[in-house]
Tab-separated table of C-alpha atoms in Angstrom:
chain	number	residue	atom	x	y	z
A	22	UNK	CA	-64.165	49.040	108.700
A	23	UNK	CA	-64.099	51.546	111.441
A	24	UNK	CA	-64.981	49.943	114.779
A	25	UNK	CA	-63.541	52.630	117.157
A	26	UNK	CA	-63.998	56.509	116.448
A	27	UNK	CA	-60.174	57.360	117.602
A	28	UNK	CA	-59.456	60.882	118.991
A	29	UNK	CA	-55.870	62.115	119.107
A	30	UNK	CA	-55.141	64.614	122.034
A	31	UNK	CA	-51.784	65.553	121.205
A	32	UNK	CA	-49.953	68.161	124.007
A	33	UNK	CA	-46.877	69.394	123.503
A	34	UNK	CA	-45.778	72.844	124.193
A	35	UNK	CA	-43.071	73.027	121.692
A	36	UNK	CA	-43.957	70.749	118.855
A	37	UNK	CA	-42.202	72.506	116.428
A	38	UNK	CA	-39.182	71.918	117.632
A	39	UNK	CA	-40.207	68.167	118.521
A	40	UNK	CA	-38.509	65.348	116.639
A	41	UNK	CA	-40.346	62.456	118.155
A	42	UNK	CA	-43.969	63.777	118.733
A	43	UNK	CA	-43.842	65.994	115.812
A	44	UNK	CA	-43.074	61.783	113.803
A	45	UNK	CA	-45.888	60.213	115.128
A	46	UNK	CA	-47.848	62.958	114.889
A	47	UNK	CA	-47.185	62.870	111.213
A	48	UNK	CA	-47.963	58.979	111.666
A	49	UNK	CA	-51.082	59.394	113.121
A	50	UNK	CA	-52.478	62.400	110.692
A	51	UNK	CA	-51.628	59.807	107.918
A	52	UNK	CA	-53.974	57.413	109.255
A	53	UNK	CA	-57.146	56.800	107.846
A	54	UNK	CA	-60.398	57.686	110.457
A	55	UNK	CA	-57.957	59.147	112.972
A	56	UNK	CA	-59.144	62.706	114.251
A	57	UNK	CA	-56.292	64.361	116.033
A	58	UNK	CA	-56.453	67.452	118.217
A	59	UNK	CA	-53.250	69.547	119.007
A	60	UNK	CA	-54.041	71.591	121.818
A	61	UNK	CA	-51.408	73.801	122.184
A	62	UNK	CA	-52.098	74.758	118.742
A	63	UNK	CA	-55.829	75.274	119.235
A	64	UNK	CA	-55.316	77.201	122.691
A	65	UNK	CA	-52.955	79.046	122.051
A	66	UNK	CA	-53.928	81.447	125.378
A	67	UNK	CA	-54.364	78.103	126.947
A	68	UNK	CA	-57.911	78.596	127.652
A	69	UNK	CA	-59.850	75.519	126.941
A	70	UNK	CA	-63.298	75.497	125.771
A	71	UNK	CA	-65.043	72.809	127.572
A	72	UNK	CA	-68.510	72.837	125.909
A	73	UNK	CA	-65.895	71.846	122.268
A	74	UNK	CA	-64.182	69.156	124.206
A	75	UNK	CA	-66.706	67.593	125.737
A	76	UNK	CA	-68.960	67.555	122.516
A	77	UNK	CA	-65.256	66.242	120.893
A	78	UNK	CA	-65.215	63.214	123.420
A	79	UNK	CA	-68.533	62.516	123.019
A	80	UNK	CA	-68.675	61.403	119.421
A	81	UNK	CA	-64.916	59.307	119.750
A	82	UNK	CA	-64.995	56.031	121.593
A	83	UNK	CA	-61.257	55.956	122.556
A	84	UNK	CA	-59.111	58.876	124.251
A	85	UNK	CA	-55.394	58.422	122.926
A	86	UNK	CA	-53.078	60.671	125.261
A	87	UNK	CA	-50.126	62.023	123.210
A	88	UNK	CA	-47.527	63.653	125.046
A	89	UNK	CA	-43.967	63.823	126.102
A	90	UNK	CA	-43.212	63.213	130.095
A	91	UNK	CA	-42.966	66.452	131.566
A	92	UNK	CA	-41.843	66.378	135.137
A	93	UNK	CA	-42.892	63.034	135.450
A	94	UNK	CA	-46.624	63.444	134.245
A	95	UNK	CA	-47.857	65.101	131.425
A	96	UNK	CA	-47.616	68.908	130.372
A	97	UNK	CA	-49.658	71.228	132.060
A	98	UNK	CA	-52.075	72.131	129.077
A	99	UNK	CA	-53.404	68.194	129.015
A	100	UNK	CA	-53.263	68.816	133.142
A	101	UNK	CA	-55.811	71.413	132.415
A	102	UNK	CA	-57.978	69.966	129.774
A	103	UNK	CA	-58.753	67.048	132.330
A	104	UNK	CA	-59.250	69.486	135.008
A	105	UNK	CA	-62.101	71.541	132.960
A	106	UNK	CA	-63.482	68.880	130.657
A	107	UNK	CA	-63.567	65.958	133.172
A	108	UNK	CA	-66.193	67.602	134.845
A	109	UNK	CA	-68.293	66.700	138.002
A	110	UNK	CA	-71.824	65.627	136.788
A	111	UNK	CA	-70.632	64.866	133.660
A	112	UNK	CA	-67.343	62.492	133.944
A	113	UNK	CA	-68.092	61.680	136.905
A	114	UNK	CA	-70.208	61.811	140.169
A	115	UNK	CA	-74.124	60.755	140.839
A	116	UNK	CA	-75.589	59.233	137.691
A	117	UNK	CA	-73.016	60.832	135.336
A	118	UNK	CA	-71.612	58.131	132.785
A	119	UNK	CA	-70.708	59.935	129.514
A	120	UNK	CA	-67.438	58.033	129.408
A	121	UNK	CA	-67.959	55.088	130.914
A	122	UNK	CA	-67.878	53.353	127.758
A	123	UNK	CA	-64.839	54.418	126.572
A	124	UNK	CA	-61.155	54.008	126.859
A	125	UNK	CA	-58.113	55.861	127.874
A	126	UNK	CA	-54.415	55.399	126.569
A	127	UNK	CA	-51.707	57.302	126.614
A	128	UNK	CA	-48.483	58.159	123.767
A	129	UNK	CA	-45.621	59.043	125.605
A	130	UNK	CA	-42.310	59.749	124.928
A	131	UNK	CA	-39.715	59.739	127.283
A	132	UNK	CA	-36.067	60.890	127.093
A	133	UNK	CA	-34.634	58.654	129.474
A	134	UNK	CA	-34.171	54.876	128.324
A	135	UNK	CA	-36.647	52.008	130.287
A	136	UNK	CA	-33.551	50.846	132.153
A	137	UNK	CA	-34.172	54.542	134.091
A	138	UNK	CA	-37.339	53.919	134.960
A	139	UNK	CA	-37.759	51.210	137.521
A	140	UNK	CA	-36.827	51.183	141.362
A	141	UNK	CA	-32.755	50.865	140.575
A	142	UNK	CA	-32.942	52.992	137.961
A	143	UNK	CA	-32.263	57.500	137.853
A	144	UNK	CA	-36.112	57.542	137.848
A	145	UNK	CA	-36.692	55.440	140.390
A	146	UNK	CA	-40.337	54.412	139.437
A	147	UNK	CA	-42.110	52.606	136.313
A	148	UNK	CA	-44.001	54.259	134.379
A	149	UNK	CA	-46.895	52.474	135.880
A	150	UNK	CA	-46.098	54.027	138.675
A	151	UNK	CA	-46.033	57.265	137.727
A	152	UNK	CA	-49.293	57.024	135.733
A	153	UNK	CA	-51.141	56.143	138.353
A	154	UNK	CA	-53.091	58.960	138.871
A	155	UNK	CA	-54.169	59.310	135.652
A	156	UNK	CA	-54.975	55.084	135.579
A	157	UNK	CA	-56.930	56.238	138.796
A	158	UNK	CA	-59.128	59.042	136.903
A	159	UNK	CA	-59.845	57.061	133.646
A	160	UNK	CA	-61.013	53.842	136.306
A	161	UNK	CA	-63.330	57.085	138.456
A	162	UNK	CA	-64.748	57.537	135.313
A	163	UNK	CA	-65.402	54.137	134.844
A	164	UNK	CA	-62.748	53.965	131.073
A	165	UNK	CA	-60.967	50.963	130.157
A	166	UNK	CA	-57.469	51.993	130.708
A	167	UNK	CA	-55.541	50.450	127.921
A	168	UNK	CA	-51.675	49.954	128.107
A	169	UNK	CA	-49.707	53.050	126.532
A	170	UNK	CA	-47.666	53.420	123.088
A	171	UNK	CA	-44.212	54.278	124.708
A	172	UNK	CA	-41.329	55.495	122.533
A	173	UNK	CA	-38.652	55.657	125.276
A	174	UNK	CA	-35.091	56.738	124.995
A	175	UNK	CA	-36.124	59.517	122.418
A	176	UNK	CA	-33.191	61.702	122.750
A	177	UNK	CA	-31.203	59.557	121.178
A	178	UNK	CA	-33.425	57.251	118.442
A	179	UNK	CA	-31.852	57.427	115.206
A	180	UNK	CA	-33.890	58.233	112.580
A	181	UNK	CA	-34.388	54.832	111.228
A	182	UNK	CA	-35.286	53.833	114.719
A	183	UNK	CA	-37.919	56.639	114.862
A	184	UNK	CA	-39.756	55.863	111.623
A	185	UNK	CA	-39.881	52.194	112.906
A	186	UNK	CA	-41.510	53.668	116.057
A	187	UNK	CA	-43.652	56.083	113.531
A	188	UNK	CA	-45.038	53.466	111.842
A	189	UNK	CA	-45.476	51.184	114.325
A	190	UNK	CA	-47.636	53.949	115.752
A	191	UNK	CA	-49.788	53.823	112.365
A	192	UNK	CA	-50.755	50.207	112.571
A	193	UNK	CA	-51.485	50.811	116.604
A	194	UNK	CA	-53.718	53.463	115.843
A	195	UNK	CA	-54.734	51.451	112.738
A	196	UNK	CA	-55.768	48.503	115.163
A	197	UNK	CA	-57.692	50.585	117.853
A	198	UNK	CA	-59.289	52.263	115.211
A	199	UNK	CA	-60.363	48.473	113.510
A	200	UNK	CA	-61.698	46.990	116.514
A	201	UNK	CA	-58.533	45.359	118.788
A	202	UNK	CA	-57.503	46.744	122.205
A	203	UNK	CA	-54.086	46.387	123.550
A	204	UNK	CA	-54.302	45.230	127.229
A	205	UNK	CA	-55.909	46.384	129.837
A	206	UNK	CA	-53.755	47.639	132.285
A	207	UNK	CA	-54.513	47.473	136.242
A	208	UNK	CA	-51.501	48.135	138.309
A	209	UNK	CA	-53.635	47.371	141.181
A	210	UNK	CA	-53.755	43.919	139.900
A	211	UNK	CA	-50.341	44.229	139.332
A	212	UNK	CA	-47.474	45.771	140.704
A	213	UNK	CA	-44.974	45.152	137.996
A	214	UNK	CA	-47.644	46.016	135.412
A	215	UNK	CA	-45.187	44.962	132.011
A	216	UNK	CA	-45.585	48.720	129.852
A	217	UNK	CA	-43.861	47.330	126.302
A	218	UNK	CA	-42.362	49.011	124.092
A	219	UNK	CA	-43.997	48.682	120.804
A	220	UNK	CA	-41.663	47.302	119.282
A	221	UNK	CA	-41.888	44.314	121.907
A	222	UNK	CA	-45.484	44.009	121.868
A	223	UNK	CA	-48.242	46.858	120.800
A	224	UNK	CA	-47.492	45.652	117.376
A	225	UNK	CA	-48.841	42.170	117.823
A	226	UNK	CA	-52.069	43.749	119.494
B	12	UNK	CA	-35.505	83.489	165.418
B	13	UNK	CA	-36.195	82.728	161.448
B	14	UNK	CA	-34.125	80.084	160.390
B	15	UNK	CA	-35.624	78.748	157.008
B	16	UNK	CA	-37.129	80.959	154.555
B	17	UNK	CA	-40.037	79.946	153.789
B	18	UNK	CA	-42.389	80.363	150.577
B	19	UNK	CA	-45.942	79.324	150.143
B	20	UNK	CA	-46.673	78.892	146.464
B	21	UNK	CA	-50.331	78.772	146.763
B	22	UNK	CA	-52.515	77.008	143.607
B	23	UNK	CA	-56.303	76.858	143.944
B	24	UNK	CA	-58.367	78.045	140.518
B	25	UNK	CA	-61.451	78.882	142.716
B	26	UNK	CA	-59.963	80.461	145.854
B	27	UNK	CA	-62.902	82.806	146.273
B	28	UNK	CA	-65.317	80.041	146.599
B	29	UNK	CA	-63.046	77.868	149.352
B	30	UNK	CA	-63.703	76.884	152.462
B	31	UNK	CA	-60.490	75.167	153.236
B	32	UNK	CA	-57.983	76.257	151.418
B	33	UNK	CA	-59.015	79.949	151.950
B	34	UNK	CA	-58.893	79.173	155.844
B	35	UNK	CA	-55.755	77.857	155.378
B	36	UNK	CA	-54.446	80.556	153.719
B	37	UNK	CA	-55.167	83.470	156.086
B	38	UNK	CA	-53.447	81.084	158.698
B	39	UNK	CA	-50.542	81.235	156.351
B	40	UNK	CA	-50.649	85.005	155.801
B	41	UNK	CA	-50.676	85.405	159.309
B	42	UNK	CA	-47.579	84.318	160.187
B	43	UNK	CA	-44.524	86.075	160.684
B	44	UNK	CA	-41.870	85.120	158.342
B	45	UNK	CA	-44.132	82.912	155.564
B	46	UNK	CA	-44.369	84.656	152.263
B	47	UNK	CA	-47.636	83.530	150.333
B	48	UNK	CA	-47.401	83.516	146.472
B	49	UNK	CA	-51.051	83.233	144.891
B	50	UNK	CA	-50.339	81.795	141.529
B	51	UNK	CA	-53.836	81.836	140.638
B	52	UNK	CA	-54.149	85.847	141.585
B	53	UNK	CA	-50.824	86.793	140.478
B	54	UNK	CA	-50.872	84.948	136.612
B	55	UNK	CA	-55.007	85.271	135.798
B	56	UNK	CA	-53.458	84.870	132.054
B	57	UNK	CA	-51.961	81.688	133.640
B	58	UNK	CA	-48.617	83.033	131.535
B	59	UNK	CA	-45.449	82.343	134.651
B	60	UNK	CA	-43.088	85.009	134.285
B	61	UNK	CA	-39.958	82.376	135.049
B	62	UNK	CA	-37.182	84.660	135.886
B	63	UNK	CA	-39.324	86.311	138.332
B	64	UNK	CA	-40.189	82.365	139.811
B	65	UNK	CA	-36.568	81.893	139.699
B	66	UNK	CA	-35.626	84.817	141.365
B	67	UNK	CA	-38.492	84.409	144.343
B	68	UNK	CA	-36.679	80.708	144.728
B	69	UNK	CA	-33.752	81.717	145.161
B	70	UNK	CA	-34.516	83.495	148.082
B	71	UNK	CA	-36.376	81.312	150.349
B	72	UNK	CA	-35.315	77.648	151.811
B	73	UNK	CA	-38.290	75.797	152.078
B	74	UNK	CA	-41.092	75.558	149.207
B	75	UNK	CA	-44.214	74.558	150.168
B	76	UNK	CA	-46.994	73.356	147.466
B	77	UNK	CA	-50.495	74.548	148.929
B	78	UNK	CA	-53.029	73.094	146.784
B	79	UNK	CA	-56.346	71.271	146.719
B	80	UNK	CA	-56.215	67.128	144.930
B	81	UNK	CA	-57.460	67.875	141.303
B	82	UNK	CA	-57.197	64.622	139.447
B	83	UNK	CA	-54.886	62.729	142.165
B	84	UNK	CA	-52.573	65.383	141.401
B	85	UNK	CA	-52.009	69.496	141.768
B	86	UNK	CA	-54.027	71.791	139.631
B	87	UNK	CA	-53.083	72.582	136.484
B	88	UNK	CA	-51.186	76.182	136.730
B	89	UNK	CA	-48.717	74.413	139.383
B	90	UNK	CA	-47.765	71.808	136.658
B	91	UNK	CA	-47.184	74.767	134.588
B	92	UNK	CA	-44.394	76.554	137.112
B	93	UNK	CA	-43.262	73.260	137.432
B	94	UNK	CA	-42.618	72.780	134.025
B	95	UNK	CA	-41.478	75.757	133.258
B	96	UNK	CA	-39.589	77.148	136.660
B	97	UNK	CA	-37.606	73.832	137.358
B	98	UNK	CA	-35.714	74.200	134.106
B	99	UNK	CA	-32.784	72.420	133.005
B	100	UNK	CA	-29.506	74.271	133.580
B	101	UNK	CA	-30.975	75.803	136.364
B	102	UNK	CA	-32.731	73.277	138.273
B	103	UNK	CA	-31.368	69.967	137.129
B	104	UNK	CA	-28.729	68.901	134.403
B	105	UNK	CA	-24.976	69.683	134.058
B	106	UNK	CA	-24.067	71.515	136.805
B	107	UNK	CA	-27.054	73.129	138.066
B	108	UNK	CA	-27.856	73.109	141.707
B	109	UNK	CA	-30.454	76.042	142.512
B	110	UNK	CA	-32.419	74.138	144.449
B	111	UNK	CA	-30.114	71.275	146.263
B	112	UNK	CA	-29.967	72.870	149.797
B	113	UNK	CA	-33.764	73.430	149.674
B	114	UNK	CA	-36.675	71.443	150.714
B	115	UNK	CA	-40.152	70.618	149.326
B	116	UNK	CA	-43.718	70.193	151.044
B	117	UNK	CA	-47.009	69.646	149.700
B	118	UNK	CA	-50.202	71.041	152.064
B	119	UNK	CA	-53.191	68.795	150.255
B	120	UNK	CA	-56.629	68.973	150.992
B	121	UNK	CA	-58.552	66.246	149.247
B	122	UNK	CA	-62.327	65.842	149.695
B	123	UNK	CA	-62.130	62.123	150.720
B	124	UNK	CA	-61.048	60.782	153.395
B	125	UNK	CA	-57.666	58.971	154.740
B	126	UNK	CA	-59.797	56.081	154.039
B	127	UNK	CA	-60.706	56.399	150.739
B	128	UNK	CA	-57.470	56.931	149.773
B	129	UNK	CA	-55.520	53.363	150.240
B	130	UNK	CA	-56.057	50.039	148.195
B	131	UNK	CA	-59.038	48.851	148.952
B	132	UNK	CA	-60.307	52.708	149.240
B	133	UNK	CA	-62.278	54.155	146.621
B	134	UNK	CA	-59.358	56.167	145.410
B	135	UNK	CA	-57.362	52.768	145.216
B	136	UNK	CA	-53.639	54.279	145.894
B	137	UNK	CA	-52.344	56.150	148.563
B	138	UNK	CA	-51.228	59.924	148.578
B	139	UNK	CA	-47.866	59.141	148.667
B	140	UNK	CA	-48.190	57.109	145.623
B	141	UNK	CA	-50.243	59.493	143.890
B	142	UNK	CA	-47.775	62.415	144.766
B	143	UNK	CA	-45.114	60.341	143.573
B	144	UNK	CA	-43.976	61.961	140.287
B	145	UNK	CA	-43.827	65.161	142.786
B	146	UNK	CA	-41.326	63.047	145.056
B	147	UNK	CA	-39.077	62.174	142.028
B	148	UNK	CA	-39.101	65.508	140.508
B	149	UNK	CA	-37.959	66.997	144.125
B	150	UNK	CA	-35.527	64.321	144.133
B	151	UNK	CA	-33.712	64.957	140.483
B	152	UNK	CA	-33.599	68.533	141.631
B	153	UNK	CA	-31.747	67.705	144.576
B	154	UNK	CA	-34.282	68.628	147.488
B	155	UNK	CA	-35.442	67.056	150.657
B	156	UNK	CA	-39.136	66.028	149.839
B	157	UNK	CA	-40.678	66.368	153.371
B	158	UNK	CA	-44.010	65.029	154.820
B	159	UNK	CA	-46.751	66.492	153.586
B	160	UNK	CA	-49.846	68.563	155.548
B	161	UNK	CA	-52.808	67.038	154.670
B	162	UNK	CA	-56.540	67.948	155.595
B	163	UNK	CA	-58.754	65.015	154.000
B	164	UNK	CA	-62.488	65.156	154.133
B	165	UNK	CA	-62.065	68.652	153.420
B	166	UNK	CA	-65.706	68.450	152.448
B	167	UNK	CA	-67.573	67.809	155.429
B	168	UNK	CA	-65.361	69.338	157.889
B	169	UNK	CA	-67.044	70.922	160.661
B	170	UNK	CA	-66.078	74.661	161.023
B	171	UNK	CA	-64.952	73.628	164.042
B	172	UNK	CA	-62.691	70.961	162.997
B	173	UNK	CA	-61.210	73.458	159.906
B	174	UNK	CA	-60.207	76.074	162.398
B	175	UNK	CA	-58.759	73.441	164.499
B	176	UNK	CA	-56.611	72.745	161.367
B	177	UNK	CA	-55.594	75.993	160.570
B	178	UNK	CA	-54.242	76.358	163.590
B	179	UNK	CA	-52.167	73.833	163.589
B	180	UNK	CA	-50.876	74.928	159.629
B	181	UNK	CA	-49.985	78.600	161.615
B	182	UNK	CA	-48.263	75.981	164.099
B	183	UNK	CA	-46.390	73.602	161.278
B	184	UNK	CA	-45.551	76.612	159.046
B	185	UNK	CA	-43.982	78.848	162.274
B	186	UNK	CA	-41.808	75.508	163.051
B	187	UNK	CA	-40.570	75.085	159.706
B	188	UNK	CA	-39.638	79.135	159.193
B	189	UNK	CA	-37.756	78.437	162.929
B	190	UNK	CA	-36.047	75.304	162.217
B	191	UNK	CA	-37.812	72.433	162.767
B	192	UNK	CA	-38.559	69.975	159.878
B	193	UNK	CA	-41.306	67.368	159.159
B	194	UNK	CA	-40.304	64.009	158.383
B	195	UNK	CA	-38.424	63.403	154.925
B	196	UNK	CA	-40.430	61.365	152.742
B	197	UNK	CA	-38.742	58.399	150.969
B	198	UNK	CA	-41.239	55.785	149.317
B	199	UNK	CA	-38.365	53.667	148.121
B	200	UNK	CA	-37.390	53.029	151.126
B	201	UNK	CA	-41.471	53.070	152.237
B	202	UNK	CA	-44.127	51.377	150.256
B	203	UNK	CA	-46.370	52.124	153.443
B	204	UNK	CA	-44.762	56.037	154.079
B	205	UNK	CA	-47.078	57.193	157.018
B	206	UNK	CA	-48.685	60.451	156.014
B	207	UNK	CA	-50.246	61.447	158.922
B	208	UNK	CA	-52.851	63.989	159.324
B	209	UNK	CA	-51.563	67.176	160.879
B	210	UNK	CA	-53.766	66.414	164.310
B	211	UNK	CA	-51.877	62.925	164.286
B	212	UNK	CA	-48.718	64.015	163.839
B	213	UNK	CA	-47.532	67.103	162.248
B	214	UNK	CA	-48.267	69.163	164.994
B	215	UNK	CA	-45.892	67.456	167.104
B	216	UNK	CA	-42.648	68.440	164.606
């Protein structure tokens, strides 16, 4: 049944103490064909060992992202794993291709509600917006950059709420993992690039 | 004569082996007045000692960002102070205000050019879009985000050309640590914010 060999790359510096991420986390290590990676867990020193995460991406055929919004982006130990394993001659540059048939998505939680995050909003920007340069490195490496799983408003979900989210989550990862992709997403295409939540729209995909 | 205090927090993982940034650099340690931070040098464990951060913060006005583009963004041991130096309590939320009467400046070097680097560019968005989750974050702490210094093509500058350059960063930084500001960036108000190339523009401030 598996179509798509899914990898997890979960980052969050203080997962223990995570509600949200530490839910779907549980969601997604409850899914069947699913391989998830913590790396703060497995670098503890934060030293990533590119030769394991390249041989890691090579044998999954899409990249799922998990990670709260840190300053606007992602924490700095997923920073660093793209740094290091998106490597020149192999991600990218002359003939190197070793992703190019693969996609990218990101999991992200965000504290603030979606109301926040547009141009009237605290936040000012979508989160379109602020993914952009990570939309711009999956398309340099020629990926399919897929529209992201958002849980937004997390400091406040109840828990009902968040095990709606969780398992919502489970049939997403479920659905990548059986063949469907949610949308591709090209804010160059389109400025006001619609990021659903899932409970809006991943579902159905 | 020194009017703004002015602290270079400097983030390149390969220092030794740069051209530009290391040119750079020595123009910045040559100034009178500009204190140069080496994160890279000063945290090889890449483990930020906040309170120390914090504490160097405190005591200067202006913060400038020197680093190279990694991944349309800064490398990853600047996320890290960001994410763990801008704290809440102390640099947002409640009450804080550490940083309010302080500004913020990138100096980028990025090995394309200003051409690349627009929408029909091979690097599809602009800086300022790209360094736009730096733009909010400087804006829910408070700061004036400034116009950055950019040196683009940073790979096939001539020697000639990157000297010409550092000059005019020994030139930019002196103004700023005697009063003088760049422009304050504000892409809301800017789809098109002009970020000029020092030789275009940022001398003259």
């Amino acid at each position: 049944m598996v179509k798509h060999r899914v990898l997890v790359v979960m980052a969050h510096p203080m997962l223990e103490s995570s509600r949200v991420n530490r839910a779907l986390l549980d969601a997604a290590q409850g899914c069947e064909g699913i391989q998830v990676h913590d790396l703060y867990t497995h670098y503890p020193e934060q030293m990533i060992d590119v030769a394991h995460e390249q041989a890691l991406v090579d044998t999954h055929d899409i990249l799922v992202f998990q990670h709260p919004m840190y300053w606007y982006s992602c924490p700095a130990l997923l920073k660093s794993w793209f740094d290091s394993v998106l490597s020149y001659g192999w991600a990218y540059g002359g003939s190197a291709n070793k992703l190019s048939e693969k996609a990218w998505v990101h999991t992200v939680s965000t504290g603030g509600s979606e109301r926040v995050y547009q141009r009237r909003g605290y936040n000012c920007f979508s989160i379109a917006e602020l993914l952009r340069p990570f939309e711009q490195t999956a398309r340099l490496c020629g990926m399919r950059y897929l529209q992201p799983f958002l849980v937004q408003s997390a400091d406040t979900l109840s828990d009902e709420t968040l095990q709606e989210y969780a398992a919502s989550y489970a049939a997403w990862l479920d659905g990548l993992a059986k063949g469907s992709w949610p949308p591709q997403v090209d804010s160059l295409q389109s400025e006001e690039a619609h990021y659903l939540a899932p409970a809006d729209g991943a579902g159905a995909s």
